[in-house]
């Protein structure tokens, strides 16, 4: 890699280390990533990171490589975050909504009213639970999901949002299956789940 390439990959790598790169938000940086994808991957490999690129959906992000005997002593650059049960529930519902949207709508973007999300979530709380309190906390859960980069608020009052395509990469079929199994267990015993953590990168 020559000096010119090294100078060009720096903005791309720095952006990715900070968060997700969206083609629609930064077309020039996306073009640089495509042009220098090989050198970028080589550089990231030294940091024990992989570049995940979803061309059709227009986003890219970094993922830590699986730990091996050679890399188990290396510190993790991409930190794991513990997701509470309510946040995991909303993510699962949004992921299913995106699947339905992709199957039946010609629109590329999934736009939802927060009121619709409240209705989706309320169906998962038993009548004996403190439903009002849980729904009041929904705004805080949505803010957490926004901070993680999975949604974007479209108005000042935060009553309308866009579900970002990155959700498809993080919440796959296996994640949904595991979460459904946990949810079924809670419902079988007639208890409301506590805020259990679910590791995410």
JSON list of C-alpha atoms in Angstrom, two decimals:
[
{"chain": "A", "resi": 1, "resn": "UNK", "atom": "CA", "xyz": [0.00, 0.00, 0.00]},
{"chain": "A", "resi": 2, "resn": "UNK", "atom": "CA", "xyz": [1.52, 3.32, -1.05]},
{"chain": "A", "resi": 3, "resn": "UNK", "atom": "CA", "xyz": [1.39, 6.60, 0.86]},
{"chain": "A", "resi": 4, "resn": "UNK", "atom": "CA", "xyz": [-1.52, 7.90, -1.25]},
{"chain": "A", "resi": 5, "resn": "UNK", "atom": "CA", "xyz": [-3.65, 4.84, -0.45]},
{"chain": "A", "resi": 6, "resn": "UNK", "atom": "CA", "xyz": [-2.77, 5.08, 3.24]},
{"chain": "A", "resi": 7, "resn": "UNK", "atom": "CA", "xyz": [-3.99, 8.68, 3.31]},
{"chain": "A", "resi": 8, "resn": "UNK", "atom": "CA", "xyz": [-7.25, 7.71, 1.59]},
{"chain": "A", "resi": 9, "resn": "UNK", "atom": "CA", "xyz": [-8.12, 4.76, 3.82]},
{"chain": "A", "resi": 10, "resn": "UNK", "atom": "CA", "xyz": [-7.69, 6.74, 7.04]},
{"chain": "A", "resi": 11, "resn": "UNK", "atom": "CA", "xyz": [-11.02, 8.66, 6.78]},
{"chain": "A", "resi": 12, "resn": "UNK", "atom": "CA", "xyz": [-12.86, 5.43, 5.94]},
{"chain": "A", "resi": 13, "resn": "UNK", "atom": "CA", "xyz": [-11.35, 3.43, 8.81]},
{"chain": "A", "resi": 14, "resn": "UNK", "atom": "CA", "xyz": [-11.86, 6.25, 11.31]},
{"chain": "A", "resi": 15, "resn": "UNK", "atom": "CA", "xyz": [-15.53, 6.57, 10.30]},
{"chain": "A", "resi": 16, "resn": "UNK", "atom": "CA", "xyz": [-16.07, 2.81, 10.61]},
{"chain": "A", "resi": 17, "resn": "UNK", "atom": "CA", "xyz": [-14.40, 2.69, 14.01]},
{"chain": "A", "resi": 18, "resn": "UNK", "atom": "CA", "xyz": [-16.87, 5.34, 15.16]},
{"chain": "A", "resi": 19, "resn": "UNK", "atom": "CA", "xyz": [-19.94, 3.62, 13.71]},
{"chain": "A", "resi": 20, "resn": "UNK", "atom": "CA", "xyz": [-21.85, 2.50, 10.63]},
{"chain": "A", "resi": 21, "resn": "UNK", "atom": "CA", "xyz": [-21.06, 3.88, 7.17]},
{"chain": "A", "resi": 22, "resn": "UNK", "atom": "CA", "xyz": [-24.18, 4.52, 5.09]},
{"chain": "A", "resi": 23, "resn": "UNK", "atom": "CA", "xyz": [-23.86, 5.07, 1.36]},
{"chain": "A", "resi": 24, "resn": "UNK", "atom": "CA", "xyz": [-26.76, 7.54, 1.27]},
{"chain": "A", "resi": 25, "resn": "UNK", "atom": "CA", "xyz": [-25.20, 9.66, 4.00]},
{"chain": "A", "resi": 26, "resn": "UNK", "atom": "CA", "xyz": [-21.63, 9.76, 2.69]},
{"chain": "A", "resi": 27, "resn": "UNK", "atom": "CA", "xyz": [-21.37, 8.77, -0.97]},
{"chain": "A", "resi": 28, "resn": "UNK", "atom": "CA", "xyz": [-17.77, 9.99, -1.33]},
{"chain": "A", "resi": 29, "resn": "UNK", "atom": "CA", "xyz": [-16.52, 7.96, 1.63]},
{"chain": "A", "resi": 30, "resn": "UNK", "atom": "CA", "xyz": [-18.44, 4.93, 0.36]},
{"chain": "A", "resi": 31, "resn": "UNK", "atom": "CA", "xyz": [-16.75, 5.27, -3.02]},
{"chain": "A", "resi": 32, "resn": "UNK", "atom": "CA", "xyz": [-13.34, 5.42, -1.31]},
{"chain": "A", "resi": 33, "resn": "UNK", "atom": "CA", "xyz": [-14.18, 2.27, 0.62]},
{"chain": "A", "resi": 34, "resn": "UNK", "atom": "CA", "xyz": [-15.13, 0.41, -2.55]},
{"chain": "A", "resi": 35, "resn": "UNK", "atom": "CA", "xyz": [-12.01, 1.56, -4.39]},
{"chain": "A", "resi": 36, "resn": "UNK", "atom": "CA", "xyz": [-9.65, 0.63, -1.54]},
{"chain": "A", "resi": 37, "resn": "UNK", "atom": "CA", "xyz": [-11.54, -2.31, -0.04]},
{"chain": "A", "resi": 38, "resn": "UNK", "atom": "CA", "xyz": [-8.54, -4.66, -0.28]},
{"chain": "A", "resi": 39, "resn": "UNK", "atom": "CA", "xyz": [-6.06, -2.39, 1.58]},
{"chain": "A", "resi": 40, "resn": "UNK", "atom": "CA", "xyz": [-8.75, -1.49, 4.10]},
{"chain": "A", "resi": 41, "resn": "UNK", "atom": "CA", "xyz": [-9.42, -5.15, 4.87]},
{"chain": "A", "resi": 42, "resn": "UNK", "atom": "CA", "xyz": [-5.69, -5.81, 5.21]},
{"chain": "A", "resi": 43, "resn": "UNK", "atom": "CA", "xyz": [-5.31, -2.91, 7.64]},
{"chain": "A", "resi": 44, "resn": "UNK", "atom": "CA", "xyz": [-8.32, -3.97, 9.70]},
{"chain": "A", "resi": 45, "resn": "UNK", "atom": "CA", "xyz": [-7.06, -7.55, 9.88]},
{"chain": "A", "resi": 46, "resn": "UNK", "atom": "CA", "xyz": [-4.09, -6.29, 11.88]},
{"chain": "A", "resi": 47, "resn": "UNK", "atom": "CA", "xyz": [-6.62, -4.87, 14.38]},
{"chain": "A", "resi": 48, "resn": "UNK", "atom": "CA", "xyz": [-8.46, -8.23, 14.44]},
{"chain": "A", "resi": 49, "resn": "UNK", "atom": "CA", "xyz": [-11.49, -6.69, 12.73]},
{"chain": "A", "resi": 50, "resn": "UNK", "atom": "CA", "xyz": [-13.55, -7.67, 9.68]},
{"chain": "A", "resi": 51, "resn": "UNK", "atom": "CA", "xyz": [-15.30, -5.30, 7.30]},
{"chain": "A", "resi": 52, "resn": "UNK", "atom": "CA", "xyz": [-18.92, -6.27, 6.63]},
{"chain": "A", "resi": 53, "resn": "UNK", "atom": "CA", "xyz": [-20.33, -4.65, 3.48]},
{"chain": "A", "resi": 54, "resn": "UNK", "atom": "CA", "xyz": [-23.97, -4.90, 2.38]},
{"chain": "A", "resi": 55, "resn": "UNK", "atom": "CA", "xyz": [-23.98, -3.39, -1.11]},
{"chain": "A", "resi": 56, "resn": "UNK", "atom": "CA", "xyz": [-27.68, -3.88, -1.85]},
{"chain": "A", "resi": 57, "resn": "UNK", "atom": "CA", "xyz": [-28.71, -2.16, 1.38]},
{"chain": "A", "resi": 58, "resn": "UNK", "atom": "CA", "xyz": [-25.98, 0.48, 1.25]},
{"chain": "A", "resi": 59, "resn": "UNK", "atom": "CA", "xyz": [-24.24, 0.10, 4.62]},
{"chain": "A", "resi": 60, "resn": "UNK", "atom": "CA", "xyz": [-20.98, -1.21, 6.06]},
{"chain": "A", "resi": 61, "resn": "UNK", "atom": "CA", "xyz": [-19.71, -1.80, 9.59]},
{"chain": "A", "resi": 62, "resn": "UNK", "atom": "CA", "xyz": [-16.91, -3.49, 11.52]},
{"chain": "A", "resi": 63, "resn": "UNK", "atom": "CA", "xyz": [-17.12, -6.77, 13.41]},
{"chain": "A", "resi": 64, "resn": "UNK", "atom": "CA", "xyz": [-14.58, -8.33, 15.76]},
{"chain": "A", "resi": 65, "resn": "UNK", "atom": "CA", "xyz": [-13.12, -11.59, 14.51]},
{"chain": "A", "resi": 66, "resn": "UNK", "atom": "CA", "xyz": [-13.74, -14.81, 16.38]},
{"chain": "A", "resi": 67, "resn": "UNK", "atom": "CA", "xyz": [-11.19, -15.34, 19.14]},
{"chain": "A", "resi": 68, "resn": "UNK", "atom": "CA", "xyz": [-8.41, -17.84, 18.43]},
{"chain": "A", "resi": 69, "resn": "UNK", "atom": "CA", "xyz": [-5.41, -18.99, 20.45]},
{"chain": "A", "resi": 70, "resn": "UNK", "atom": "CA", "xyz": [-3.31, -16.39, 18.65]},
{"chain": "A", "resi": 71, "resn": "UNK", "atom": "CA", "xyz": [-5.73, -13.51, 19.26]},
{"chain": "A", "resi": 72, "resn": "UNK", "atom": "CA", "xyz": [-7.28, -14.32, 22.66]},
{"chain": "A", "resi": 73, "resn": "UNK", "atom": "CA", "xyz": [-4.89, -11.93, 24.42]},
{"chain": "A", "resi": 74, "resn": "UNK", "atom": "CA", "xyz": [-5.72, -9.00, 22.14]},
{"chain": "A", "resi": 75, "resn": "UNK", "atom": "CA", "xyz": [-8.07, -6.33, 23.53]},
{"chain": "A", "resi": 76, "resn": "UNK", "atom": "CA", "xyz": [-11.43, -5.88, 21.77]},
{"chain": "A", "resi": 77, "resn": "UNK", "atom": "CA", "xyz": [-11.81, -2.65, 19.81]},
{"chain": "A", "resi": 78, "resn": "UNK", "atom": "CA", "xyz": [-15.52, -3.27, 19.17]},
{"chain": "A", "resi": 79, "resn": "UNK", "atom": "CA", "xyz": [-17.14, -3.44, 22.60]},
{"chain": "A", "resi": 80, "resn": "UNK", "atom": "CA", "xyz": [-20.04, -5.71, 23.45]},
{"chain": "A", "resi": 81, "resn": "UNK", "atom": "CA", "xyz": [-23.19, -4.10, 24.79]},
{"chain": "A", "resi": 82, "resn": "UNK", "atom": "CA", "xyz": [-25.75, -5.75, 27.05]},
{"chain": "A", "resi": 83, "resn": "UNK", "atom": "CA", "xyz": [-29.28, -5.36, 25.68]},
{"chain": "A", "resi": 84, "resn": "UNK", "atom": "CA", "xyz": [-32.16, -5.45, 28.15]},
{"chain": "A", "resi": 85, "resn": "UNK", "atom": "CA", "xyz": [-35.21, -7.62, 27.49]},
{"chain": "A", "resi": 86, "resn": "UNK", "atom": "CA", "xyz": [-37.43, -4.68, 26.42]},
{"chain": "A", "resi": 87, "resn": "UNK", "atom": "CA", "xyz": [-34.81, -3.42, 23.95]},
{"chain": "A", "resi": 88, "resn": "UNK", "atom": "CA", "xyz": [-34.37, -6.94, 22.57]},
{"chain": "A", "resi": 89, "resn": "UNK", "atom": "CA", "xyz": [-38.15, -7.27, 22.22]},
{"chain": "A", "resi": 90, "resn": "UNK", "atom": "CA", "xyz": [-38.48, -4.03, 20.27]},
{"chain": "A", "resi": 91, "resn": "UNK", "atom": "CA", "xyz": [-35.56, -4.99, 18.02]},
{"chain": "A", "resi": 92, "resn": "UNK", "atom": "CA", "xyz": [-37.18, -8.36, 17.30]},
{"chain": "A", "resi": 93, "resn": "UNK", "atom": "CA", "xyz": [-40.52, -6.73, 16.47]},
{"chain": "A", "resi": 94, "resn": "UNK", "atom": "CA", "xyz": [-38.85, -4.14, 14.22]},
{"chain": "A", "resi": 95, "resn": "UNK", "atom": "CA", "xyz": [-36.91, -6.90, 12.45]},
{"chain": "A", "resi": 96, "resn": "UNK", "atom": "CA", "xyz": [-40.11, -8.83, 11.75]},
{"chain": "A", "resi": 97, "resn": "UNK", "atom": "CA", "xyz": [-41.76, -5.65, 10.55]},
{"chain": "A", "resi": 98, "resn": "UNK", "atom": "CA", "xyz": [-38.88, -5.10, 8.14]},
{"chain": "A", "resi": 99, "resn": "UNK", "atom": "CA", "xyz": [-39.29, -8.63, 6.78]},
{"chain": "A", "resi": 100, "resn": "UNK", "atom": "CA", "xyz": [-42.97, -7.96, 6.12]},
{"chain": "A", "resi": 101, "resn": "UNK", "atom": "CA", "xyz": [-42.16, -4.59, 4.57]},
{"chain": "A", "resi": 102, "resn": "UNK", "atom": "CA", "xyz": [-39.60, -6.08, 2.19]},
{"chain": "A", "resi": 103, "resn": "UNK", "atom": "CA", "xyz": [-42.05, -8.78, 1.14]},
{"chain": "A", "resi": 104, "resn": "UNK", "atom": "CA", "xyz": [-45.11, -6.62, 0.49]},
{"chain": "A", "resi": 105, "resn": "UNK", "atom": "CA", "xyz": [-43.94, -3.05, -0.10]},
{"chain": "A", "resi": 106, "resn": "UNK", "atom": "CA", "xyz": [-42.10, -1.45, -3.01]},
{"chain": "A", "resi": 107, "resn": "UNK", "atom": "CA", "xyz": [-40.79, 1.32, -0.74]},
{"chain": "A", "resi": 108, "resn": "UNK", "atom": "CA", "xyz": [-37.11, 1.01, 0.16]},
{"chain": "A", "resi": 109, "resn": "UNK", "atom": "CA", "xyz": [-37.47, 2.75, 3.54]},
{"chain": "A", "resi": 110, "resn": "UNK", "atom": "CA", "xyz": [-39.45, 1.41, 6.48]},
{"chain": "A", "resi": 111, "resn": "UNK", "atom": "CA", "xyz": [-41.15, 4.37, 8.22]},
{"chain": "A", "resi": 112, "resn": "UNK", "atom": "CA", "xyz": [-43.16, 3.77, 11.41]},
{"chain": "A", "resi": 113, "resn": "UNK", "atom": "CA", "xyz": [-45.18, 5.82, 13.85]},
{"chain": "A", "resi": 114, "resn": "UNK", "atom": "CA", "xyz": [-44.14, 5.35, 17.48]},
{"chain": "A", "resi": 115, "resn": "UNK", "atom": "CA", "xyz": [-47.83, 4.74, 18.26]},
{"chain": "A", "resi": 116, "resn": "UNK", "atom": "CA", "xyz": [-47.75, 1.66, 16.04]},
{"chain": "A", "resi": 117, "resn": "UNK", "atom": "CA", "xyz": [-44.71, 0.36, 17.92]},
{"chain": "A", "resi": 118, "resn": "UNK", "atom": "CA", "xyz": [-46.52, 0.92, 21.23]},
{"chain": "A", "resi": 119, "resn": "UNK", "atom": "CA", "xyz": [-49.35, -1.29, 19.98]},
{"chain": "A", "resi": 120, "resn": "UNK", "atom": "CA", "xyz": [-46.94, -4.02, 18.88]},
{"chain": "A", "resi": 121, "resn": "UNK", "atom": "CA", "xyz": [-45.13, -4.04, 22.21]},
{"chain": "A", "resi": 122, "resn": "UNK", "atom": "CA", "xyz": [-48.28, -3.94, 24.37]},
{"chain": "A", "resi": 123, "resn": "UNK", "atom": "CA", "xyz": [-49.41, -7.31, 23.01]},
{"chain": "A", "resi": 124, "resn": "UNK", "atom": "CA", "xyz": [-46.43, -8.97, 24.70]},
{"chain": "A", "resi": 125, "resn": "UNK", "atom": "CA", "xyz": [-47.19, -7.84, 28.24]},
{"chain": "A", "resi": 126, "resn": "UNK", "atom": "CA", "xyz": [-49.53, -10.04, 30.33]},
{"chain": "A", "resi": 127, "resn": "UNK", "atom": "CA", "xyz": [-52.64, -8.38, 31.73]},
{"chain": "A", "resi": 128, "resn": "UNK", "atom": "CA", "xyz": [-51.22, -8.79, 35.25]},
{"chain": "A", "resi": 129, "resn": "UNK", "atom": "CA", "xyz": [-48.05, -6.87, 34.45]},
{"chain": "A", "resi": 130, "resn": "UNK", "atom": "CA", "xyz": [-47.57, -3.14, 34.92]},
{"chain": "A", "resi": 131, "resn": "UNK", "atom": "CA", "xyz": [-48.35, -2.39, 31.29]},
{"chain": "A", "resi": 132, "resn": "UNK", "atom": "CA", "xyz": [-48.67, 1.38, 31.72]},
{"chain": "A", "resi": 133, "resn": "UNK", "atom": "CA", "xyz": [-45.24, 1.67, 33.30]},
{"chain": "A", "resi": 134, "resn": "UNK", "atom": "CA", "xyz": [-43.71, -0.55, 30.60]},
{"chain": "A", "resi": 135, "resn": "UNK", "atom": "CA", "xyz": [-45.18, 1.50, 27.79]},
{"chain": "A", "resi": 136, "resn": "UNK", "atom": "CA", "xyz": [-44.01, 4.74, 29.38]},
{"chain": "A", "resi": 137, "resn": "UNK", "atom": "CA", "xyz": [-40.49, 3.38, 29.26]},
{"chain": "A", "resi": 138, "resn": "UNK", "atom": "CA", "xyz": [-40.77, 2.68, 25.54]},
{"chain": "A", "resi": 139, "resn": "UNK", "atom": "CA", "xyz": [-39.42, 6.13, 24.68]},
{"chain": "A", "resi": 140, "resn": "UNK", "atom": "CA", "xyz": [-36.25, 5.35, 26.65]},
{"chain": "A", "resi": 141, "resn": "UNK", "atom": "CA", "xyz": [-35.89, 1.99, 24.89]},
{"chain": "A", "resi": 142, "resn": "UNK", "atom": "CA", "xyz": [-36.31, 3.63, 21.47]},
{"chain": "A", "resi": 143, "resn": "UNK", "atom": "CA", "xyz": [-33.67, 6.21, 22.38]},
{"chain": "A", "resi": 144, "resn": "UNK", "atom": "CA", "xyz": [-31.29, 3.36, 23.24]},
{"chain": "A", "resi": 145, "resn": "UNK", "atom": "CA", "xyz": [-32.03, 1.72, 19.88]},
{"chain": "A", "resi": 146, "resn": "UNK", "atom": "CA", "xyz": [-31.43, 5.06, 18.16]},
{"chain": "A", "resi": 147, "resn": "UNK", "atom": "CA", "xyz": [-28.08, 5.42, 19.95]},
{"chain": "A", "resi": 148, "resn": "UNK", "atom": "CA", "xyz": [-27.11, 1.95, 18.71]},
{"chain": "A", "resi": 149, "resn": "UNK", "atom": "CA", "xyz": [-27.80, 3.11, 15.13]},
{"chain": "A", "resi": 150, "resn": "UNK", "atom": "CA", "xyz": [-30.80, 0.90, 14.31]},
{"chain": "A", "resi": 151, "resn": "UNK", "atom": "CA", "xyz": [-33.37, 3.67, 13.91]},
{"chain": "A", "resi": 152, "resn": "UNK", "atom": "CA", "xyz": [-33.47, 7.37, 12.99]},
{"chain": "A", "resi": 153, "resn": "UNK", "atom": "CA", "xyz": [-36.06, 9.80, 14.31]},
{"chain": "A", "resi": 154, "resn": "UNK", "atom": "CA", "xyz": [-37.70, 11.85, 11.57]},
{"chain": "A", "resi": 155, "resn": "UNK", "atom": "CA", "xyz": [-39.37, 14.61, 13.60]},
{"chain": "A", "resi": 156, "resn": "UNK", "atom": "CA", "xyz": [-38.54, 16.76, 16.59]},
{"chain": "A", "resi": 157, "resn": "UNK", "atom": "CA", "xyz": [-41.16, 15.10, 18.81]},
{"chain": "A", "resi": 158, "resn": "UNK", "atom": "CA", "xyz": [-39.72, 11.65, 17.99]},
{"chain": "A", "resi": 159, "resn": "UNK", "atom": "CA", "xyz": [-43.12, 10.28, 17.02]},
{"chain": "A", "resi": 160, "resn": "UNK", "atom": "CA", "xyz": [-42.00, 9.01, 13.60]},
{"chain": "A", "resi": 161, "resn": "UNK", "atom": "CA", "xyz": [-38.91, 7.01, 12.79]},
{"chain": "A", "resi": 162, "resn": "UNK", "atom": "CA", "xyz": [-37.07, 5.12, 10.06]},
{"chain": "A", "resi": 163, "resn": "UNK", "atom": "CA", "xyz": [-35.82, 1.60, 10.72]},
{"chain": "A", "resi": 164, "resn": "UNK", "atom": "CA", "xyz": [-32.27, 1.37, 9.36]},
{"chain": "A", "resi": 165, "resn": "UNK", "atom": "CA", "xyz": [-31.23, -1.52, 7.13]},
{"chain": "A", "resi": 166, "resn": "UNK", "atom": "CA", "xyz": [-28.34, -2.38, 9.46]},
{"chain": "A", "resi": 167, "resn": "UNK", "atom": "CA", "xyz": [-30.91, -4.17, 11.61]},
{"chain": "A", "resi": 168, "resn": "UNK", "atom": "CA", "xyz": [-30.99, -6.97, 9.03]},
{"chain": "A", "resi": 169, "resn": "UNK", "atom": "CA", "xyz": [-27.32, -7.72, 9.68]},
{"chain": "A", "resi": 170, "resn": "UNK", "atom": "CA", "xyz": [-27.49, -7.69, 13.47]},
{"chain": "A", "resi": 171, "resn": "UNK", "atom": "CA", "xyz": [-30.81, -9.46, 13.97]},
{"chain": "A", "resi": 172, "resn": "UNK", "atom": "CA", "xyz": [-30.65, -12.60, 11.83]},
{"chain": "A", "resi": 173, "resn": "UNK", "atom": "CA", "xyz": [-32.86, -15.69, 11.80]},
{"chain": "A", "resi": 174, "resn": "UNK", "atom": "CA", "xyz": [-30.83, -17.40, 14.55]},
{"chain": "A", "resi": 175, "resn": "UNK", "atom": "CA", "xyz": [-31.07, -14.37, 16.84]},
{"chain": "A", "resi": 176, "resn": "UNK", "atom": "CA", "xyz": [-34.83, -14.25, 16.35]},
{"chain": "A", "resi": 177, "resn": "UNK", "atom": "CA", "xyz": [-35.14, -18.00, 16.99]},
{"chain": "A", "resi": 178, "resn": "UNK", "atom": "CA", "xyz": [-33.16, -17.78, 20.23]},
{"chain": "A", "resi": 179, "resn": "UNK", "atom": "CA", "xyz": [-35.18, -14.78, 21.39]},
{"chain": "A", "resi": 180, "resn": "UNK", "atom": "CA", "xyz": [-38.50, -16.49, 20.56]},
{"chain": "A", "resi": 181, "resn": "UNK", "atom": "CA", "xyz": [-37.43, -19.48, 22.67]},
{"chain": "A", "resi": 182, "resn": "UNK", "atom": "CA", "xyz": [-36.67, -17.21, 25.63]},
{"chain": "A", "resi": 183, "resn": "UNK", "atom": "CA", "xyz": [-39.98, -15.38, 25.23]},
{"chain": "A", "resi": 184, "resn": "UNK", "atom": "CA", "xyz": [-41.93, -18.66, 25.07]},
{"chain": "A", "resi": 185, "resn": "UNK", "atom": "CA", "xyz": [-40.29, -19.77, 28.30]},
{"chain": "A", "resi": 186, "resn": "UNK", "atom": "CA", "xyz": [-41.33, -16.60, 30.09]},
{"chain": "A", "resi": 187, "resn": "UNK", "atom": "CA", "xyz": [-44.91, -16.82, 28.84]},
{"chain": "A", "resi": 188, "resn": "UNK", "atom": "CA", "xyz": [-45.14, -20.52, 29.79]},
{"chain": "A", "resi": 189, "resn": "UNK", "atom": "CA", "xyz": [-44.31, -19.69, 33.39]},
{"chain": "A", "resi": 190, "resn": "UNK", "atom": "CA", "xyz": [-46.56, -16.63, 33.40]},
{"chain": "A", "resi": 191, "resn": "UNK", "atom": "CA", "xyz": [-43.82, -14.22, 34.37]},
{"chain": "A", "resi": 192, "resn": "UNK", "atom": "CA", "xyz": [-42.66, -10.95, 32.94]},
{"chain": "A", "resi": 193, "resn": "UNK", "atom": "CA", "xyz": [-38.98, -11.06, 31.90]},
{"chain": "A", "resi": 194, "resn": "UNK", "atom": "CA", "xyz": [-36.45, -9.10, 33.90]},
{"chain": "A", "resi": 195, "resn": "UNK", "atom": "CA", "xyz": [-33.94, -6.84, 32.17]},
{"chain": "A", "resi": 196, "resn": "UNK", "atom": "CA", "xyz": [-31.60, -9.59, 31.09]},
{"chain": "A", "resi": 197, "resn": "UNK", "atom": "CA", "xyz": [-28.58, -8.75, 28.98]},
{"chain": "A", "resi": 198, "resn": "UNK", "atom": "CA", "xyz": [-27.99, -9.93, 25.44]},
{"chain": "A", "resi": 199, "resn": "UNK", "atom": "CA", "xyz": [-24.50, -9.39, 24.06]},
{"chain": "A", "resi": 200, "resn": "UNK", "atom": "CA", "xyz": [-24.18, -7.32, 20.92]},
{"chain": "A", "resi": 201, "resn": "UNK", "atom": "CA", "xyz": [-21.16, -5.85, 19.15]}
]
